[in-house]
Amino acid sequence: MKADTGITIVDRDETGVDKAFRADVLKGLAQRQKAIPARWFYDERGSQLFEDITKQPEYYPTRAETEILRDRGIEFAELVGPDRAVVEFGSGSSVKTPLLLEAVDPAAYVPLDISGEFLRQSAVALSNKFPGLPVHPVEADFMRKVELPDEVEHLRKLGFFPGSTIGNMVPRTAVDLLRSMRATMGADEGQLPMLLIGMDLVKDREVLEAAYADGEGVTAKFNCNLLHRINRELGGTIATEKFEHRAIWNDDFARIEMHLLATEPVDFEVSGKRFSMAKGDTIHTENSHKFTRRSANTLLLAGGWTPLKRWTDEDDRFSLILAQATEQRDAP
Ligand code: AVI
């Protein structure tokens, strides 16, 4: 349910089931190519498993992006200037956010997240780390325009969207989000906000597939946790041991796809509805798009942002791009 404030409240039925989760799962399982949106990975266990993924030797994006944030702070500061309100799309990470805040010396920090719990925890941690910095957390779905607190209205904005989370969206959704970010940060009211965004790069298939199928099996657990969540929260009867994790590079769409593959025929119920899968059928659970310099620029331009400067880590695995909201003009 969305209130006028833009705040999203989890809408539960009388038995406590998250209605949006049930709707997405039932719709996704009824399709010929079964597919469930990746956002449902992140229950408490899934969020913990994702943290564990970021520490796996094969999963380079977190380390590569942190390296750029650590090494290029002076350059960000020169281009961005002081006294901005940093608007983070997401709760903020305990490592990356402090590196950015230290570099750009903002006048305020505004984390936006749909999950109030994560938001409060990370806002408290950030306030403790930066005692003089006003922190204004906003619990909201940032896929739409969000009203920012009055306290930051007069400040120039710098959006921050690290992690290559933009890559988890299909291009059409990514463009919608980039446009919402513009609107949230006042671009339509004549301000020219900036955006610092992480975008993972296309590279060898072997490196990419290994990053999403680590040797310890943590990503496999992360993927399979979705089935456990369905069983627990939606009265599912899925025989989870009959599924295997798959991470496959789709070269046409420049993305890693994660699937849950049925290793034998399976019949199961979810919320009283029956489903069948043949051996080899999959449930598509995540896309992680990878970018080239040009495809990243094209996506940003389509979303109303002009790229200004791009940094990569030493091994050219990951990019951080600074962009500015494109001024509206009709020609050419
Ligand atoms: C959150 N997101 C950017 C991660 C990614 O790399 O696409 C999610 C993830 N899925 C498996 N490993 C990591």
PDB file of C-alpha atoms and ligand atoms in Angstrom, residues 41-42 50 53 59 61 163-165 168 211-212 219 222 258 286-288 290, ligand 1:
ATOM      1  CA  PHE A  41      15.852 -12.501  -2.108  1.00  0.00           C
ATOM      2  CA  TYR A  42      16.336 -10.001   0.671  1.00  0.00           C
ATOM      3  CA  PHE A  50      24.395 -11.249   0.306  1.00  0.00           C
ATOM      4  CA  ILE A  53      28.752 -13.078  -1.016  1.00  0.00           C
ATOM      5  CA  TYR A  59      32.836 -11.789  -6.167  1.00  0.00           C
ATOM      6  CA  PRO A  61      32.419  -5.942  -7.540  1.00  0.00           C
ATOM      7  CA  GLY A 163      26.936  -1.596  -6.078  1.00  0.00           C
ATOM      8  CA  SER A 164      25.778  -1.820  -9.716  1.00  0.00           C
ATOM      9  CA  THR A 165      22.292  -2.418  -8.365  1.00  0.00           C
ATOM     10  CA  ASN A 168      19.627  -5.867 -11.526  1.00  0.00           C
ATOM     11  CA  ALA A 211      31.520 -14.375  -9.442  1.00  0.00           C
ATOM     12  CA  TYR A 212      27.938 -15.670  -9.368  1.00  0.00           C
ATOM     13  CA  THR A 219      25.590 -17.588  -3.929  1.00  0.00           C
ATOM     14  CA  PHE A 222      21.412 -17.114  -1.534  1.00  0.00           C
ATOM     15  CA  MET A 258      20.585 -16.704 -12.064  1.00  0.00           C
ATOM     16  CA  GLU A 286      17.925 -12.564 -11.144  1.00  0.00           C
ATOM     17  CA  ASN A 287      19.514 -10.555 -13.934  1.00  0.00           C
ATOM     18  CA  SER A 288      22.779  -8.757 -13.324  1.00  0.00           C
ATOM     19  CA  LYS A 290      27.103  -5.663 -17.149  1.00  0.00           C
TER      20      LYS A 290
HETATM   21  C1  AVI B   1      22.856  -6.429  -5.407  1.00  0.00           C
HETATM   22  N1  AVI B   1      23.414  -6.797  -6.726  1.00  0.00           N
HETATM   23  C2  AVI B   1      24.113  -5.675  -7.322  1.00  0.00           C
HETATM   24  C3  AVI B   1      24.155  -8.058  -6.735  1.00  0.00           C
HETATM   25  C4  AVI B   1      24.714  -8.339  -8.150  1.00  0.00           C
HETATM   26  O1  AVI B   1      25.918  -8.529  -8.259  1.00  0.00           O
HETATM   27  O2  AVI B   1      23.943  -8.330  -9.118  1.00  0.00           O
HETATM   28  C5  AVI B   1      23.289  -9.215  -6.276  1.00  0.00           C
HETATM   29  C6  AVI B   1      23.955 -10.542  -6.356  1.00  0.00           C
HETATM   30  N2  AVI B   1      23.410 -11.641  -6.813  1.00  0.00           N
HETATM   31  C7  AVI B   1      24.251 -12.641  -6.721  1.00  0.00           C
HETATM   32  N3  AVI B   1      25.382 -12.178  -6.249  1.00  0.00           N
HETATM   33  C8  AVI B   1      25.220 -10.869  -6.004  1.00  0.00           C
END
